[in-house]
């Protein structure tokens, strides 16, 4: 459902130029400037969407490999970036399986690569719902980026979260989140799984978990 929302929600299909602009947000510029190595260097960009972050990184002088599980957005990114970057259609679980177990699939070509940095695109770590899958992802990224930074953004209780930015969806999201928690055997009082009409399911981290 989350992937389908990203494939069809109009705001996500504007190539590298969605409503918030074609360039990086101010906080992204500051963050990248502080944490990314100096270009040129190879960066792996996960959950690239329609290519906004990839285009900015290319313009900064980096080499970029990118991927997204939403096939429609990955297709738009390929059109936008042309031959400047490789864009694949796959998810984080595909990458983990290829790197950690050598599983053949859409991420096979990335498993043997080495990168100077990894960027998990805007909010995307939040959509890796299972704790074990999050740990597998981080372990796999450590193998293909052994010395560089791994940057990720996500919903968090002390900052960007559905409660703070989308109050109109709280009741709906709480109802769906509670249902999912019951199906998975998670006590509802400790579940922080949320649902947003334009972003699907996500997990709200605490600073302690990070």
mmCIF file of C-alpha atoms in Angstrom, residues 4-115:
data_model
loop_
_atom_site.group_PDB
_atom_site.id
_atom_site.type_symbol
_atom_site.label_atom_id
_atom_site.label_comp_id
_atom_site.label_asym_id
_atom_site.label_seq_id
_atom_site.Cartn_x
_atom_site.Cartn_y
_atom_site.Cartn_z
ATOM 1 C CA UNK A 4 1.307 2.236 -4.341
ATOM 2 C CA UNK A 5 0.660 5.563 -2.613
ATOM 3 C CA UNK A 6 4.094 6.816 -3.655
ATOM 4 C CA UNK A 7 3.498 5.592 -7.205
ATOM 5 C CA UNK A 8 0.182 7.422 -7.569
ATOM 6 C CA UNK A 9 0.147 10.459 -5.277
ATOM 7 C CA UNK A 10 0.349 13.517 -7.587
ATOM 8 C CA UNK A 11 2.906 15.438 -5.525
ATOM 9 C CA UNK A 12 5.515 12.730 -6.033
ATOM 10 C CA UNK A 13 5.357 12.522 -9.822
ATOM 11 C CA UNK A 14 6.839 15.899 -10.733
ATOM 12 C CA UNK A 15 10.255 14.605 -11.669
ATOM 13 C CA UNK A 16 12.968 16.382 -9.714
ATOM 14 C CA UNK A 17 10.709 19.385 -9.261
ATOM 15 C CA UNK A 18 7.960 18.607 -6.724
ATOM 16 C CA UNK A 19 5.999 21.381 -4.985
ATOM 17 C CA UNK A 20 8.763 22.140 -2.501
ATOM 18 C CA UNK A 21 11.202 23.008 -5.265
ATOM 19 C CA UNK A 22 13.786 21.326 -7.417
ATOM 20 C CA UNK A 23 16.691 21.910 -5.043
ATOM 21 C CA UNK A 24 17.643 20.716 -1.604
ATOM 22 C CA UNK A 25 15.865 22.065 1.439
ATOM 23 C CA UNK A 26 18.023 24.347 3.636
ATOM 24 C CA UNK A 27 18.402 21.645 6.302
ATOM 25 C CA UNK A 28 19.530 19.187 3.638
ATOM 26 C CA UNK A 29 22.158 21.594 2.332
ATOM 27 C CA UNK A 30 23.528 22.051 5.847
ATOM 28 C CA UNK A 31 23.391 18.327 6.606
ATOM 29 C CA UNK A 32 25.066 17.253 3.376
ATOM 30 C CA UNK A 33 27.714 19.951 3.701
ATOM 31 C CA UNK A 34 28.658 18.735 7.165
ATOM 32 C CA UNK A 35 28.461 14.982 6.647
ATOM 33 C CA UNK A 36 29.127 14.047 3.028
ATOM 34 C CA UNK A 37 32.691 13.669 1.746
ATOM 35 C CA UNK A 38 33.994 16.156 -0.774
ATOM 36 C CA UNK A 39 33.086 15.406 -4.398
ATOM 37 C CA UNK A 40 33.843 13.586 -6.522
ATOM 38 C CA UNK A 41 32.872 10.425 -4.708
ATOM 39 C CA UNK A 42 30.414 7.596 -5.135
ATOM 40 C CA UNK A 43 27.111 7.877 -3.283
ATOM 41 C CA UNK A 44 24.368 5.283 -3.032
ATOM 42 C CA UNK A 45 20.951 6.934 -2.786
ATOM 43 C CA UNK A 46 18.091 4.776 -1.520
ATOM 44 C CA UNK A 47 14.430 5.710 -1.975
ATOM 45 C CA UNK A 48 15.405 8.264 -4.609
ATOM 46 C CA UNK A 49 11.810 9.029 -5.594
ATOM 47 C CA UNK A 50 11.565 10.985 -8.807
ATOM 48 C CA UNK A 51 15.176 12.161 -8.573
ATOM 49 C CA UNK A 52 15.251 15.428 -6.631
ATOM 50 C CA UNK A 53 18.100 14.510 -4.276
ATOM 51 C CA UNK A 54 19.983 12.611 -6.976
ATOM 52 C CA UNK A 55 19.918 15.616 -9.293
ATOM 53 C CA UNK A 56 21.275 17.861 -6.548
ATOM 54 C CA UNK A 57 24.063 15.407 -5.705
ATOM 55 C CA UNK A 58 25.036 15.090 -9.374
ATOM 56 C CA UNK A 59 25.135 18.859 -9.724
ATOM 57 C CA UNK A 60 27.435 18.957 -6.677
ATOM 58 C CA UNK A 61 29.870 16.689 -8.529
ATOM 59 C CA UNK A 62 29.143 13.294 -6.984
ATOM 60 C CA UNK A 63 28.737 9.997 -8.816
ATOM 61 C CA UNK A 64 25.350 8.520 -7.937
ATOM 62 C CA UNK A 65 23.742 5.103 -7.988
ATOM 63 C CA UNK A 66 20.075 5.353 -6.984
ATOM 64 C CA UNK A 67 17.088 3.090 -6.441
ATOM 65 C CA UNK A 68 13.448 3.172 -5.400
ATOM 66 C CA UNK A 69 10.818 0.508 -4.812
ATOM 67 C CA UNK A 70 8.120 2.670 -6.450
ATOM 68 C CA UNK A 71 8.510 1.707 -10.109
ATOM 69 C CA UNK A 72 6.707 4.766 -11.463
ATOM 70 C CA UNK A 73 8.978 7.147 -9.553
ATOM 71 C CA UNK A 74 12.108 5.225 -10.512
ATOM 72 C CA UNK A 75 11.058 5.533 -14.153
ATOM 73 C CA UNK A 76 10.638 9.295 -13.790
ATOM 74 C CA UNK A 77 14.054 9.512 -12.124
ATOM 75 C CA UNK A 78 15.653 7.630 -15.024
ATOM 76 C CA UNK A 79 14.098 10.064 -17.483
ATOM 77 C CA UNK A 80 15.180 13.058 -15.414
ATOM 78 C CA UNK A 81 18.753 11.947 -14.778
ATOM 79 C CA UNK A 82 19.420 10.296 -18.130
ATOM 80 C CA UNK A 83 22.850 8.699 -18.360
ATOM 81 C CA UNK A 84 24.212 10.770 -15.468
ATOM 82 C CA UNK A 85 23.182 8.145 -12.904
ATOM 83 C CA UNK A 86 22.144 4.508 -12.646
ATOM 84 C CA UNK A 87 18.585 4.159 -11.291
ATOM 85 C CA UNK A 88 17.254 0.741 -10.286
ATOM 86 C CA UNK A 89 13.852 -0.445 -9.112
ATOM 87 C CA UNK A 90 14.242 -2.273 -5.791
ATOM 88 C CA UNK A 91 13.648 -1.919 -2.070
ATOM 89 C CA UNK A 92 15.790 -1.931 1.041
ATOM 90 C CA UNK A 93 14.941 -5.573 1.775
ATOM 91 C CA UNK A 94 16.206 -6.503 -1.720
ATOM 92 C CA UNK A 95 19.502 -4.748 -1.027
ATOM 93 C CA UNK A 96 19.949 -6.437 2.354
ATOM 94 C CA UNK A 97 19.279 -9.890 0.896
ATOM 95 C CA UNK A 98 21.755 -9.326 -1.944
ATOM 96 C CA UNK A 99 24.543 -8.030 0.293
ATOM 97 C CA UNK A 100 24.107 -10.298 3.331
ATOM 98 C CA UNK A 101 23.031 -13.550 1.688
ATOM 99 C CA UNK A 102 24.137 -13.110 -1.914
ATOM 100 C CA UNK A 103 20.544 -13.515 -3.084
ATOM 101 C CA UNK A 104 20.113 -12.977 -6.812
ATOM 102 C CA UNK A 105 17.640 -10.261 -7.719
ATOM 103 C CA UNK A 106 17.281 -6.587 -8.598
ATOM 104 C CA UNK A 107 20.011 -5.544 -6.140
ATOM 105 C CA UNK A 108 22.645 -8.028 -7.315
ATOM 106 C CA UNK A 109 24.605 -5.396 -9.227
ATOM 107 C CA UNK A 110 24.906 -3.215 -6.104
ATOM 108 C CA UNK A 111 26.060 -5.927 -3.711
ATOM 109 C CA UNK A 112 29.708 -5.863 -4.807
ATOM 110 C CA UNK A 113 29.981 -2.085 -5.116
ATOM 111 C CA UNK A 114 31.762 0.202 -2.659
ATOM 112 C CA UNK A 115 30.621 3.728 -1.862
#
